[in-house]
PDB file of C-alpha atoms in Angstrom:
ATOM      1  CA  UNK A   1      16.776  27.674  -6.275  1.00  0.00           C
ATOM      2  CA  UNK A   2      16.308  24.386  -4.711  1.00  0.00           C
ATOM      3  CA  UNK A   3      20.194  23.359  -3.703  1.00  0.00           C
ATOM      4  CA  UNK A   4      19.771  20.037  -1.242  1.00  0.00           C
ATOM      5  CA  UNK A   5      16.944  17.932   0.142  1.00  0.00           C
ATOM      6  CA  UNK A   6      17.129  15.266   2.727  1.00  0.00           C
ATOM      7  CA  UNK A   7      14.736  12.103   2.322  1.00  0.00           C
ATOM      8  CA  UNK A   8      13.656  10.137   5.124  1.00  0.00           C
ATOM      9  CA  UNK A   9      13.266   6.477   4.404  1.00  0.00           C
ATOM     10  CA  UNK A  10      13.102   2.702   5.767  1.00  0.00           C
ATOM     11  CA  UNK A  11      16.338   0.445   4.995  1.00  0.00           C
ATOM     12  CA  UNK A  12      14.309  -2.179   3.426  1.00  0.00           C
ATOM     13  CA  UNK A  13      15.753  -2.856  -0.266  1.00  0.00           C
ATOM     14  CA  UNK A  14      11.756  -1.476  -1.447  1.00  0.00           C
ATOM     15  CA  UNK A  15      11.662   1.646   0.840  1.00  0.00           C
ATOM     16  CA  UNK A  16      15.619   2.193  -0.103  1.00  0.00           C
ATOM     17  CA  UNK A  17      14.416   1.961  -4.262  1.00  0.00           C
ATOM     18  CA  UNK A  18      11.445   3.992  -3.443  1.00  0.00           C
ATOM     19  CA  UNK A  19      13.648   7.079  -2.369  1.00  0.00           C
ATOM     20  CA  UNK A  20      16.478   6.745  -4.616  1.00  0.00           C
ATOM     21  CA  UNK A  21      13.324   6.927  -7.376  1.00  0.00           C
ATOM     22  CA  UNK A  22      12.056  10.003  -5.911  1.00  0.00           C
ATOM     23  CA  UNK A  23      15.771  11.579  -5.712  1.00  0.00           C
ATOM     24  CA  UNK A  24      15.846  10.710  -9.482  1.00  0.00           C
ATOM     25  CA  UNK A  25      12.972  12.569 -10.420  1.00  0.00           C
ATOM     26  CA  UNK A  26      14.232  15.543  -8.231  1.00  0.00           C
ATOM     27  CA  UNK A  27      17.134  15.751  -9.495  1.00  0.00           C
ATOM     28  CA  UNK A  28      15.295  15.896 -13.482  1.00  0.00           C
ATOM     29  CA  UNK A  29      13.292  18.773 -12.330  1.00  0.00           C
ATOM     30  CA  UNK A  30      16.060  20.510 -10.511  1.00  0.00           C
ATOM     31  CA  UNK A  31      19.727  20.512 -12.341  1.00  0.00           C
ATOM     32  CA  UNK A  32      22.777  20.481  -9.783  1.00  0.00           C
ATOM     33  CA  UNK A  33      20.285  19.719  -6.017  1.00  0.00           C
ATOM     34  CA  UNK A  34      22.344  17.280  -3.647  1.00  0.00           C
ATOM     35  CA  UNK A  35      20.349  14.646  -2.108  1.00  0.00           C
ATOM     36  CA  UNK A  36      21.497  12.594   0.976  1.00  0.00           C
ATOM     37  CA  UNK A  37      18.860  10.445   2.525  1.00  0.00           C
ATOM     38  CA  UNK A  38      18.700   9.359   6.275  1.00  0.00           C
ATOM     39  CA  UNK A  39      17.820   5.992   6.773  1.00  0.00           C
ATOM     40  CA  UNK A  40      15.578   4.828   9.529  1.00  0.00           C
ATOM     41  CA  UNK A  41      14.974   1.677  11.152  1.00  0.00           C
ATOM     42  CA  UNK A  42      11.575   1.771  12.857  1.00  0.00           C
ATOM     43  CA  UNK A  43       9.241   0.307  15.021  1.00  0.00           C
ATOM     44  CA  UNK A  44       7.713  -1.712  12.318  1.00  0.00           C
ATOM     45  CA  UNK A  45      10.431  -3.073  10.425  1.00  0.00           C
ATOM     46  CA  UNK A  46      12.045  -4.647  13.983  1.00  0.00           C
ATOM     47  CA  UNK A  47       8.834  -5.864  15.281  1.00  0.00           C
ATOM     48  CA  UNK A  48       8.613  -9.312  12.765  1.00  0.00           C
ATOM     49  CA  UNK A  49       7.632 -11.529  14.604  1.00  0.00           C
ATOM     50  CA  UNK A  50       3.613 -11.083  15.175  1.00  0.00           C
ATOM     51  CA  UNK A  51       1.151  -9.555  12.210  1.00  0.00           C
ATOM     52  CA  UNK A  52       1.149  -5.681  12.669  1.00  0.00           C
ATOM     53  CA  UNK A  53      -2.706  -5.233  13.158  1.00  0.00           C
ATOM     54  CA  UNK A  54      -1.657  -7.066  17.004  1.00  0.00           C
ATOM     55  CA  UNK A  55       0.876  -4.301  17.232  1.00  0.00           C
ATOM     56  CA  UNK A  56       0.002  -1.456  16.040  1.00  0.00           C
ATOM     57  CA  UNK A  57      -0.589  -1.402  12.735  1.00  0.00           C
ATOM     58  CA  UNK A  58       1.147   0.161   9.846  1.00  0.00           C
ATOM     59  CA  UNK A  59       1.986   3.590  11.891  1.00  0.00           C
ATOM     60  CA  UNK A  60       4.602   1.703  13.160  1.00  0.00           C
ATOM     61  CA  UNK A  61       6.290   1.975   9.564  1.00  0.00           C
ATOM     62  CA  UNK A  62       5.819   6.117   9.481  1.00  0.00           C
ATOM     63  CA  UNK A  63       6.510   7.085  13.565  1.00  0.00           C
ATOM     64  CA  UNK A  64      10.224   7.717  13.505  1.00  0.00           C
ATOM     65  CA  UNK A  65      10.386   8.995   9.542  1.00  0.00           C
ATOM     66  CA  UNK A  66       7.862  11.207  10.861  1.00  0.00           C
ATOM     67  CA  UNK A  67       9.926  12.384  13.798  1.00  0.00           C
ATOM     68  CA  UNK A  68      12.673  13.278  11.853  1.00  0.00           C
ATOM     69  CA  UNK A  69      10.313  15.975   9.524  1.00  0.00           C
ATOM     70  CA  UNK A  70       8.991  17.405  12.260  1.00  0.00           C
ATOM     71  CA  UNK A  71      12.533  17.709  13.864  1.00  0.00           C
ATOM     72  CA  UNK A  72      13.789  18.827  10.607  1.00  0.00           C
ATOM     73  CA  UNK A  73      16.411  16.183  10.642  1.00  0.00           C
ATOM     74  CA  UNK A  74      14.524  15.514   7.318  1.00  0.00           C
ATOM     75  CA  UNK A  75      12.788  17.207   4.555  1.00  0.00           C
ATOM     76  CA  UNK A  76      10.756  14.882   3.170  1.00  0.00           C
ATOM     77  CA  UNK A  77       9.945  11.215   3.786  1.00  0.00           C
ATOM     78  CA  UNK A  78       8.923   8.658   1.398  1.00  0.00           C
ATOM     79  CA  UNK A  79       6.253   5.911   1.852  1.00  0.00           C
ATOM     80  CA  UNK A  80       4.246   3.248   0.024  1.00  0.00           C
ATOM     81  CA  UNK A  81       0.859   4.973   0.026  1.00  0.00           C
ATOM     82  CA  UNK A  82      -0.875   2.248   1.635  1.00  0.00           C
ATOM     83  CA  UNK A  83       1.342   2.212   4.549  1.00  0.00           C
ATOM     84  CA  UNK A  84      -0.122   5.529   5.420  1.00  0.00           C
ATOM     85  CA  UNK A  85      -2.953   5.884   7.880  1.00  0.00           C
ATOM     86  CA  UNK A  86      -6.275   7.876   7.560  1.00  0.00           C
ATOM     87  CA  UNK A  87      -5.549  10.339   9.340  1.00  0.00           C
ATOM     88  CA  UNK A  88      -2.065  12.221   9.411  1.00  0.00           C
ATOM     89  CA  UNK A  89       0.125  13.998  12.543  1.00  0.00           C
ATOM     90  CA  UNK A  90      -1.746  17.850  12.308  1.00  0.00           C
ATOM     91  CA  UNK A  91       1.499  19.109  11.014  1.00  0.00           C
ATOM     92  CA  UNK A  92       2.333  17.032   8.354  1.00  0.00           C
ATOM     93  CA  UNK A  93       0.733  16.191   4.774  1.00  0.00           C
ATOM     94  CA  UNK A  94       1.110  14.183   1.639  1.00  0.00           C
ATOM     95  CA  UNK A  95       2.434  16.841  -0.902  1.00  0.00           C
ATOM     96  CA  UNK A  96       2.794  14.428  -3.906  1.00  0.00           C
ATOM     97  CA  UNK A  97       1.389  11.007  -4.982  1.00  0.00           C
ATOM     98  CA  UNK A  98       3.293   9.663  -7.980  1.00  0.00           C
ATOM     99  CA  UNK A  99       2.273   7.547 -10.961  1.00  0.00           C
ATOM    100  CA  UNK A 100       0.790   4.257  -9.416  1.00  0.00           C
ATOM    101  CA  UNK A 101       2.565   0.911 -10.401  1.00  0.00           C
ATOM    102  CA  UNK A 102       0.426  -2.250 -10.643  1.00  0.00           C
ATOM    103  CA  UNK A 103      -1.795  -2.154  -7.729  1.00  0.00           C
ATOM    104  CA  UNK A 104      -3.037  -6.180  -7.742  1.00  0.00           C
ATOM    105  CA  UNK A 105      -1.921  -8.440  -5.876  1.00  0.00           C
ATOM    106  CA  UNK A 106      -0.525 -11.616  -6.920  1.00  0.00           C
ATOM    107  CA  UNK A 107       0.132 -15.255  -6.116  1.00  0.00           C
ATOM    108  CA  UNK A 108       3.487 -16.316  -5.761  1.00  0.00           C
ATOM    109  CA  UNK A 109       4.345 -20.477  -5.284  1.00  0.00           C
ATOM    110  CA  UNK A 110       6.908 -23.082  -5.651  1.00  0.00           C
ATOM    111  CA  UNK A 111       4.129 -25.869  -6.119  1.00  0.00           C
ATOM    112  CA  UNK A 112       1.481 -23.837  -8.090  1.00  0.00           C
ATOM    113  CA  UNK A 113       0.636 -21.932 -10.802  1.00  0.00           C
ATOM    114  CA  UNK A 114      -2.656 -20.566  -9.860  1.00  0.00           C
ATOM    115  CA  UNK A 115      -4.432 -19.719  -6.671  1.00  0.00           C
ATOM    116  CA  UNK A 116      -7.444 -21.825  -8.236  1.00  0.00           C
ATOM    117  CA  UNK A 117      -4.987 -24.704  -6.989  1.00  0.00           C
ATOM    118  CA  UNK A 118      -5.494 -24.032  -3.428  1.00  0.00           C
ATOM    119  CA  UNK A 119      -7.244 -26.977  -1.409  1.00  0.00           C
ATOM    120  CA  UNK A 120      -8.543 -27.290   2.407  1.00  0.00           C
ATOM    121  CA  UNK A 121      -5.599 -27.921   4.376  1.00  0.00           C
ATOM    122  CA  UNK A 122      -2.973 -26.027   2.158  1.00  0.00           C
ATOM    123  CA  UNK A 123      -0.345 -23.418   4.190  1.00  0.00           C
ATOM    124  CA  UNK A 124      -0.926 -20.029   2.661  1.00  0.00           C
ATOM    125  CA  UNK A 125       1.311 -16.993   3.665  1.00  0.00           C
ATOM    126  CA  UNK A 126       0.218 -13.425   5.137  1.00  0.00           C
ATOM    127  CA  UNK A 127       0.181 -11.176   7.599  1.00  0.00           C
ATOM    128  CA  UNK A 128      -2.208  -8.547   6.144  1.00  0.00           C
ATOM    129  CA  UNK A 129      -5.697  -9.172   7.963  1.00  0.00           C
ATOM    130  CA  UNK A 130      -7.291  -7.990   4.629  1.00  0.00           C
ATOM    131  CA  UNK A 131      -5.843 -11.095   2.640  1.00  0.00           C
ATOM    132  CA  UNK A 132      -6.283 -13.568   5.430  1.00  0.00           C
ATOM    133  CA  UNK A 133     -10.270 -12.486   5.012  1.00  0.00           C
ATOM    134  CA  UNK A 134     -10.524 -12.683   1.238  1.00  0.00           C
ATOM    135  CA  UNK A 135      -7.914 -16.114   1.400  1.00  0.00           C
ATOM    136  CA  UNK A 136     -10.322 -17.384   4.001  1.00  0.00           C
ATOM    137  CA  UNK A 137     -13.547 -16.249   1.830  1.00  0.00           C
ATOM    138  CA  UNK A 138     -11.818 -18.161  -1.411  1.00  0.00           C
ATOM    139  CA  UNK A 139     -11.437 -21.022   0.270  1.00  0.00           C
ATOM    140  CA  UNK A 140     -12.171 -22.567   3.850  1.00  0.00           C
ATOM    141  CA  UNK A 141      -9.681 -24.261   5.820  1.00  0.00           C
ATOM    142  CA  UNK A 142      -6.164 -23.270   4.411  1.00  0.00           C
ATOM    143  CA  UNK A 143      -3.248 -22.813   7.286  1.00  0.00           C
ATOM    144  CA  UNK A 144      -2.686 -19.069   7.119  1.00  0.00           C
ATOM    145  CA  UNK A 145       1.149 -18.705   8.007  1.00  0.00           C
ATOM    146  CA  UNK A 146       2.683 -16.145   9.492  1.00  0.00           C
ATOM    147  CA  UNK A 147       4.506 -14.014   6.850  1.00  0.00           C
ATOM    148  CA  UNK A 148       6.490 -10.467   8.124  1.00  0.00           C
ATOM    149  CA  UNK A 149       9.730  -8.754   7.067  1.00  0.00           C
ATOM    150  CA  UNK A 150      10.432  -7.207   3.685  1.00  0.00           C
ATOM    151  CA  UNK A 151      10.105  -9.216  -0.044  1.00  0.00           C
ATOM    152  CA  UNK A 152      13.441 -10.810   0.107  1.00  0.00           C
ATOM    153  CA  UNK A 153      12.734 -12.492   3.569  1.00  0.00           C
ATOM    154  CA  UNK A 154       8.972 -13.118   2.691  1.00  0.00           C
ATOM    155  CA  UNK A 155      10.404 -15.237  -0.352  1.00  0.00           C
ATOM    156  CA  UNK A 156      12.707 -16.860   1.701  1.00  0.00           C
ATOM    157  CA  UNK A 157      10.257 -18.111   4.160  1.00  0.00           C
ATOM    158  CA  UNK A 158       7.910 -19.277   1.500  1.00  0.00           C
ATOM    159  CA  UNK A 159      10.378 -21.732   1.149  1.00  0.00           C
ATOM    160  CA  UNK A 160      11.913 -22.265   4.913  1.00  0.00           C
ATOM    161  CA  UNK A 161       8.778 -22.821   6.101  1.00  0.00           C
ATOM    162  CA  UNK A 162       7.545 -25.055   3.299  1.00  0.00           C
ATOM    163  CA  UNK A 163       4.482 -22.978   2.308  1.00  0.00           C
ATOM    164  CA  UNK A 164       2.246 -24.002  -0.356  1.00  0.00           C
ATOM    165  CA  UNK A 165       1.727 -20.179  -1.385  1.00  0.00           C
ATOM    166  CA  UNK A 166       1.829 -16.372  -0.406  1.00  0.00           C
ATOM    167  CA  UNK A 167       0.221 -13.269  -1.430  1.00  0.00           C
ATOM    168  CA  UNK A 168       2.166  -9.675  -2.428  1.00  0.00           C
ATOM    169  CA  UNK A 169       1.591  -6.665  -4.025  1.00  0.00           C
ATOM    170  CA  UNK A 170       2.480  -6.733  -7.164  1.00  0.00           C
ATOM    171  CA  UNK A 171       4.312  -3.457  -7.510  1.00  0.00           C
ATOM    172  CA  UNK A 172       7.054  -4.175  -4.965  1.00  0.00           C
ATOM    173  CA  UNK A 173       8.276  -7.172  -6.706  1.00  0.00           C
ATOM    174  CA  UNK A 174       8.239  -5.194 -10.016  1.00  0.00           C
ATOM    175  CA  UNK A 175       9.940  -2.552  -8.428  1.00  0.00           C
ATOM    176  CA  UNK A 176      12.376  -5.200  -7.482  1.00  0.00           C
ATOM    177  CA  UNK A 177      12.833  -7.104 -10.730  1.00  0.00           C
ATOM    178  CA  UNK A 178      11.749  -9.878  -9.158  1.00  0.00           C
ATOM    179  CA  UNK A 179       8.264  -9.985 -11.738  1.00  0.00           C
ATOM    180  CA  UNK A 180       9.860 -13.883 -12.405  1.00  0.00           C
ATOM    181  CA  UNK A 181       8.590 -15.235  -9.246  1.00  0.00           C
ATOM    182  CA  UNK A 182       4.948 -14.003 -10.025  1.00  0.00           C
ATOM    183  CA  UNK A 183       3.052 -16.960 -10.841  1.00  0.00           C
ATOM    184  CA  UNK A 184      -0.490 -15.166 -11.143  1.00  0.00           C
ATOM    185  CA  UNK A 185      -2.036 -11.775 -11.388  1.00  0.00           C
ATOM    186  CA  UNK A 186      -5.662 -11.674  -9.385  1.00  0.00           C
ATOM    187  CA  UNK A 187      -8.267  -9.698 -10.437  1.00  0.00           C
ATOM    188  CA  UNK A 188      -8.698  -6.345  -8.601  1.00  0.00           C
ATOM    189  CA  UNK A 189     -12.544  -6.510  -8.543  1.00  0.00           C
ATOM    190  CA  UNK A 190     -12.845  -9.541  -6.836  1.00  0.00           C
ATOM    191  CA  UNK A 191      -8.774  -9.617  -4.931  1.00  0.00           C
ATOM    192  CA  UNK A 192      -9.539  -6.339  -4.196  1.00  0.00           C
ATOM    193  CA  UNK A 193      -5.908  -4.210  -3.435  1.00  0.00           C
ATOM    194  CA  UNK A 194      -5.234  -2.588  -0.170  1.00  0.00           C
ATOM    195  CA  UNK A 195      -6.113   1.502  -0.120  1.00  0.00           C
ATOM    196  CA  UNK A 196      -3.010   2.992  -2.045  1.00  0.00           C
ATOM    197  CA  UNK A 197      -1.682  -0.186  -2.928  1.00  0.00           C
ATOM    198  CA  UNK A 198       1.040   0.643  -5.703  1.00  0.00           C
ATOM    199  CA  UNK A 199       1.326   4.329  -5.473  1.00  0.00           C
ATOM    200  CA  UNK A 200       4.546   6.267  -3.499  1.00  0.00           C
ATOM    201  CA  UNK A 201       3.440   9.020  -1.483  1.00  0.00           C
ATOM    202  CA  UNK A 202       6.053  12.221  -0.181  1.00  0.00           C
ATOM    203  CA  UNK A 203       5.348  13.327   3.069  1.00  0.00           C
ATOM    204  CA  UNK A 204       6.295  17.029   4.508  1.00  0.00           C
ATOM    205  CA  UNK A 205       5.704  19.512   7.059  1.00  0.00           C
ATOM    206  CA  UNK A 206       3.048  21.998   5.999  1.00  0.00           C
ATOM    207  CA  UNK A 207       5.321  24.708   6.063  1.00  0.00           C
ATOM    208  CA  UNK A 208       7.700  23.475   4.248  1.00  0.00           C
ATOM    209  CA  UNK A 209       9.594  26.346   2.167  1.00  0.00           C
ATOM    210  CA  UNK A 210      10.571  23.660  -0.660  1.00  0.00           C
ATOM    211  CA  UNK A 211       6.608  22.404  -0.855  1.00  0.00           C
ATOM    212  CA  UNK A 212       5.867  23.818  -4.470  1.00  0.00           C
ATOM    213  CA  UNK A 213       8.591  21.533  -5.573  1.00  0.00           C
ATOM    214  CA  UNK A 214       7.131  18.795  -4.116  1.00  0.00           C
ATOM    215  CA  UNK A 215       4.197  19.063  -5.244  1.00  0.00           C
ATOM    216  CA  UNK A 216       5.488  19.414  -9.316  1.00  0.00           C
ATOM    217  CA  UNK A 217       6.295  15.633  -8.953  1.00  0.00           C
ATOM    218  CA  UNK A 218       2.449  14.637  -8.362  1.00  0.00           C
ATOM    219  CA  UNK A 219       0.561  12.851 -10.689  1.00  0.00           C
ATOM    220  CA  UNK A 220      -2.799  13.845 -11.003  1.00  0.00           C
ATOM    221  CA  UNK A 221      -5.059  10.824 -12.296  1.00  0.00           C
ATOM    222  CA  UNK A 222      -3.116   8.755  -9.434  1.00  0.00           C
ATOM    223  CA  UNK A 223      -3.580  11.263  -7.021  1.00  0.00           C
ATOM    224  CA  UNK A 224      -7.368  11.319  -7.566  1.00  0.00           C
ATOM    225  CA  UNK A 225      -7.565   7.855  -7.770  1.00  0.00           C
ATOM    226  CA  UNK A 226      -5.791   7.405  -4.041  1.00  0.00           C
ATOM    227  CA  UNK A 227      -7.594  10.481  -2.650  1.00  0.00           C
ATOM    228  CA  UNK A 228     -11.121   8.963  -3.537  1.00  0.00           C
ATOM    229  CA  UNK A 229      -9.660   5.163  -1.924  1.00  0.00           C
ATOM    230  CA  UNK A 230      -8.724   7.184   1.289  1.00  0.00           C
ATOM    231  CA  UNK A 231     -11.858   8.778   1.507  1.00  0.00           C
ATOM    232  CA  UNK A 232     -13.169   4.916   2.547  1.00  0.00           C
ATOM    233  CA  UNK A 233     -10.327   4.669   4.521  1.00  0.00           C
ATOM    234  CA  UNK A 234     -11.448   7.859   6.489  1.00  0.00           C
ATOM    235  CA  UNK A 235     -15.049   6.727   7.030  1.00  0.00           C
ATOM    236  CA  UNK A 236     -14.068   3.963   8.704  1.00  0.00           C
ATOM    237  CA  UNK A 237     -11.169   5.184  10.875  1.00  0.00           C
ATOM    238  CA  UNK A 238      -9.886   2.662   9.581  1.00  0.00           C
ATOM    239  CA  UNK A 239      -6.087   1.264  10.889  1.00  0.00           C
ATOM    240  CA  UNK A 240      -4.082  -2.108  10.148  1.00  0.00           C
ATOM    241  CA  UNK A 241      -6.637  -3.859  12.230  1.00  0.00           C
ATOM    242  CA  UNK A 242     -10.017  -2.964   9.885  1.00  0.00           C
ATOM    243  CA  UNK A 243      -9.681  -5.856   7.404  1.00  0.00           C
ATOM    244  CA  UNK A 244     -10.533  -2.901   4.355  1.00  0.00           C
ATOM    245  CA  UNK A 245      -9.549  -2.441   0.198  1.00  0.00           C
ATOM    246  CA  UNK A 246     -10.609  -0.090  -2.260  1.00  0.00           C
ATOM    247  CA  UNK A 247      -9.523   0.469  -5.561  1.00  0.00           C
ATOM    248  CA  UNK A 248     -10.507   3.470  -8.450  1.00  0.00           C
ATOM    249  CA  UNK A 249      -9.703   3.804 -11.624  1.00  0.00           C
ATOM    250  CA  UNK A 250     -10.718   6.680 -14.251  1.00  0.00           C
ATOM    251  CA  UNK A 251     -12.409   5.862 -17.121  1.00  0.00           C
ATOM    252  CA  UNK A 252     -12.604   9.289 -19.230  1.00  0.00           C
ATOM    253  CA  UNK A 253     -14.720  11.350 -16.902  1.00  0.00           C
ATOM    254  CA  UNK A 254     -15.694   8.808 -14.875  1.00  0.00           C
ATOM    255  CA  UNK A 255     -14.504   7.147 -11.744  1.00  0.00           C
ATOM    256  CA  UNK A 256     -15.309   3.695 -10.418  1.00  0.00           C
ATOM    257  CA  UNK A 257     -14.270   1.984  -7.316  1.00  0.00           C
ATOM    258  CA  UNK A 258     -14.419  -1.599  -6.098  1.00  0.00           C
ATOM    259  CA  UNK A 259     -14.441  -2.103  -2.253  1.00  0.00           C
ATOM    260  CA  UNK A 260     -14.280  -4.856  -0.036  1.00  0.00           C
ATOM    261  CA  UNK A 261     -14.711  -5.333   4.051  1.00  0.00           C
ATOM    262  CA  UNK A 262     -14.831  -7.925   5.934  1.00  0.00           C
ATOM    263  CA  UNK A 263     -15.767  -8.933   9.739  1.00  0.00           C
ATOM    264  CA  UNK A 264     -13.220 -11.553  11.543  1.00  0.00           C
ATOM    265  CA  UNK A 265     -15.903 -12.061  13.645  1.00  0.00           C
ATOM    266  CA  UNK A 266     -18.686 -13.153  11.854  1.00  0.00           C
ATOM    267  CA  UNK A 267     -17.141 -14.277   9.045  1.00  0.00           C
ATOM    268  CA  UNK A 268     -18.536 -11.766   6.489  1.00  0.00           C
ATOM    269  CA  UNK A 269     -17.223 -10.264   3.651  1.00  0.00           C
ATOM    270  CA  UNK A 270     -18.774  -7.871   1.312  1.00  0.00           C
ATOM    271  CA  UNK A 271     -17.360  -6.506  -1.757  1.00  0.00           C
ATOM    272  CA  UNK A 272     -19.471  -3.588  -3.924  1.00  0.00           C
ATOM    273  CA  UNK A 273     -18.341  -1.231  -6.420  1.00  0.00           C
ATOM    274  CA  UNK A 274     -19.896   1.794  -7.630  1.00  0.00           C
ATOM    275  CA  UNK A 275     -19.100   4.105 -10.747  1.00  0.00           C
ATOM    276  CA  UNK A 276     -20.270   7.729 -11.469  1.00  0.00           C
ATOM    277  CA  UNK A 277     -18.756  10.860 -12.816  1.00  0.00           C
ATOM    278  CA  UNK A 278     -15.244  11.964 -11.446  1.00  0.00           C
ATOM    279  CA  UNK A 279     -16.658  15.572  -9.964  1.00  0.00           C
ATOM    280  CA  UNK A 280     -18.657  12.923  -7.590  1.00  0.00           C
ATOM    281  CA  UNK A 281     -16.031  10.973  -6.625  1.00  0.00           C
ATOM    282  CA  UNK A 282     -16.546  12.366  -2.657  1.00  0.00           C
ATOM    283  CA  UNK A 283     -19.745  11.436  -2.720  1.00  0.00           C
ATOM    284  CA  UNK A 284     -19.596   8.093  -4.434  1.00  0.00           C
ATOM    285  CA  UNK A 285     -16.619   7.099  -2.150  1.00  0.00           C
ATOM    286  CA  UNK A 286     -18.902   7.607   1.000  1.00  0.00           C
ATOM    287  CA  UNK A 287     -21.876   5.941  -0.935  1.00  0.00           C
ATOM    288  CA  UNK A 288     -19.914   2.603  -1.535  1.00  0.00           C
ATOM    289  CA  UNK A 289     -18.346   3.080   1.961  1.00  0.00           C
ATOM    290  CA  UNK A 290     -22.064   3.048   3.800  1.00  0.00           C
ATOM    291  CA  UNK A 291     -22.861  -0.497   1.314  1.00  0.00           C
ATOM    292  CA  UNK A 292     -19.707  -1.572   3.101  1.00  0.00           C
ATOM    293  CA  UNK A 293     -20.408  -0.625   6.457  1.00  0.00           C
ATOM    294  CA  UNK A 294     -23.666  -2.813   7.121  1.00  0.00           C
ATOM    295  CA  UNK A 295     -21.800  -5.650   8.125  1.00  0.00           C
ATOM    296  CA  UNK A 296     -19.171  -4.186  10.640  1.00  0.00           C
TER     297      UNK A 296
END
């Protein structure tokens, strides 16, 4: 019988409710376990100051929660599923995905109530290079403004630094009970969500002896739906820097997927979708993956 379990995690208020959530549904499944959690401060949450696809993108969030499961200071460690890059250590894997929140994004502002409000010359908020392509798409000329450090801070400076607007996932704020601040909702097929946006992945060693309970907390539709998203992710290679989104949903036994790239360089962004039975989903993920491709 599973007795205790020790949870990596971040110390950011999300990361911190994102465990304690997990622990909770442990502890349902499993009458009397102990749970103590060891909280990490990594590379990512003390580098704030520049947008993480100039320093190393969102690996800098999982480095030192993954150094503690392969240490075994830890058994598992939690993450926000899009934090997590294509391709994992060798000796580590995502044993559960669990029922996705909201996955949009939304627009949060003092001095709007819509991002159809946004003119040339406005100061818009983000550090995420795949909103500062579809915010630059929407509408040309806005000031993009630097915006790092977890919700509570990113709220803060929206109104320190006298910003018109910013963009966040919906989820976290939800997760948060901060929903009140949301001013709009956009559209997932055309403000298409980071891969995993919404869903909480647990990571573990391979080996792990307590894996099968793990693994009873995954949700299946969710799981599929994140799996076929990462299968993009994994054509590319992509990393913090690839300005990518995909999202799936399941629609009875189908599965369709809206995608979006973009190249900084030229300017270009391209957004597809494609929809097909759910025993395709592999192949339909690579199909809309090589639409998205031509322009990189």
């Amino acid at each position: 019988m599973l007795k205790k379990i020790t949870i990596a995690t971040r110390k950011s208020p999300l990361a911190l409710w994102q465990a304690e959530y997990v622990a909770s549904l442990l502890k349902s499944k499993n009458h009397g376990i102990e749970i103590s959690f060891k909280k990490i401060v990594t590379d990512g949450d003390k580098i704030i100051d520049k947008p993480l696809y100039e320093v190393g993108g969102k690996g800098l969030f999982l480095k030192q929660l993954e150094e503690a499961l392969l240490s075994k200071e830890a058994d598992i460690a939690v993450h926000s599923m899009k934090d997590i890059p294509a391709q994992l250590h060798s000796e580590l894997t995502i044993s559960a995905i669990l029922r996705r929140e909201d996955a949009r994004d939304v627009f949060v502002s003092n001095k709007m109530n819509s991002i159809n409000e946004i003119q040339p010359g406005n100061k818009i908020g983000s550090s995420s290079i795949r909103r500062i392509c579809l915010l630059n798409d929407f509408c040309q000329n806005i000031k993009i403004s630097e915006l790092r450090g977890n919700i509570h801070t990113r709220l803060e400076k929206l109104e320190q630094k006298n910003m018109d607007g910013i963009i966040l996932a919906a989820a976290g704020l939800k997760r948060l009970k901060l929903e009140s601040k949301i001013k709009e909702y956009l559209d997932y097929t055309k403000w298409i969500p980071a891969i995993g946006q919404g869903a909480i992945g647990i990571e573990m060693k391979k080996d792990s002896s307590i894996k099968s309970y793990i693994e009873n907390l995954n949700h299946k539709e969710t799981s599929i739906c994140i799996n076929t998203e990462r299968m993009i992710s994994k054509f590319f290679n992509a990393s913090c820097e690839t300005p990518l989104g995909a999202y799936a949903h399941l629609e009875n036994k189908n599965i369709k997927i809206f995608g979006m790239a973009a190249n900084p360089q030229t300017k270009i962004l391209k957004k597809e979708s494609i929809e097909g039975e759910l025993k395709n989903s592999k192949e339909l993920s690579i199909r809309l993956a090589e639409k998205l491709a031509t322009i990189l």
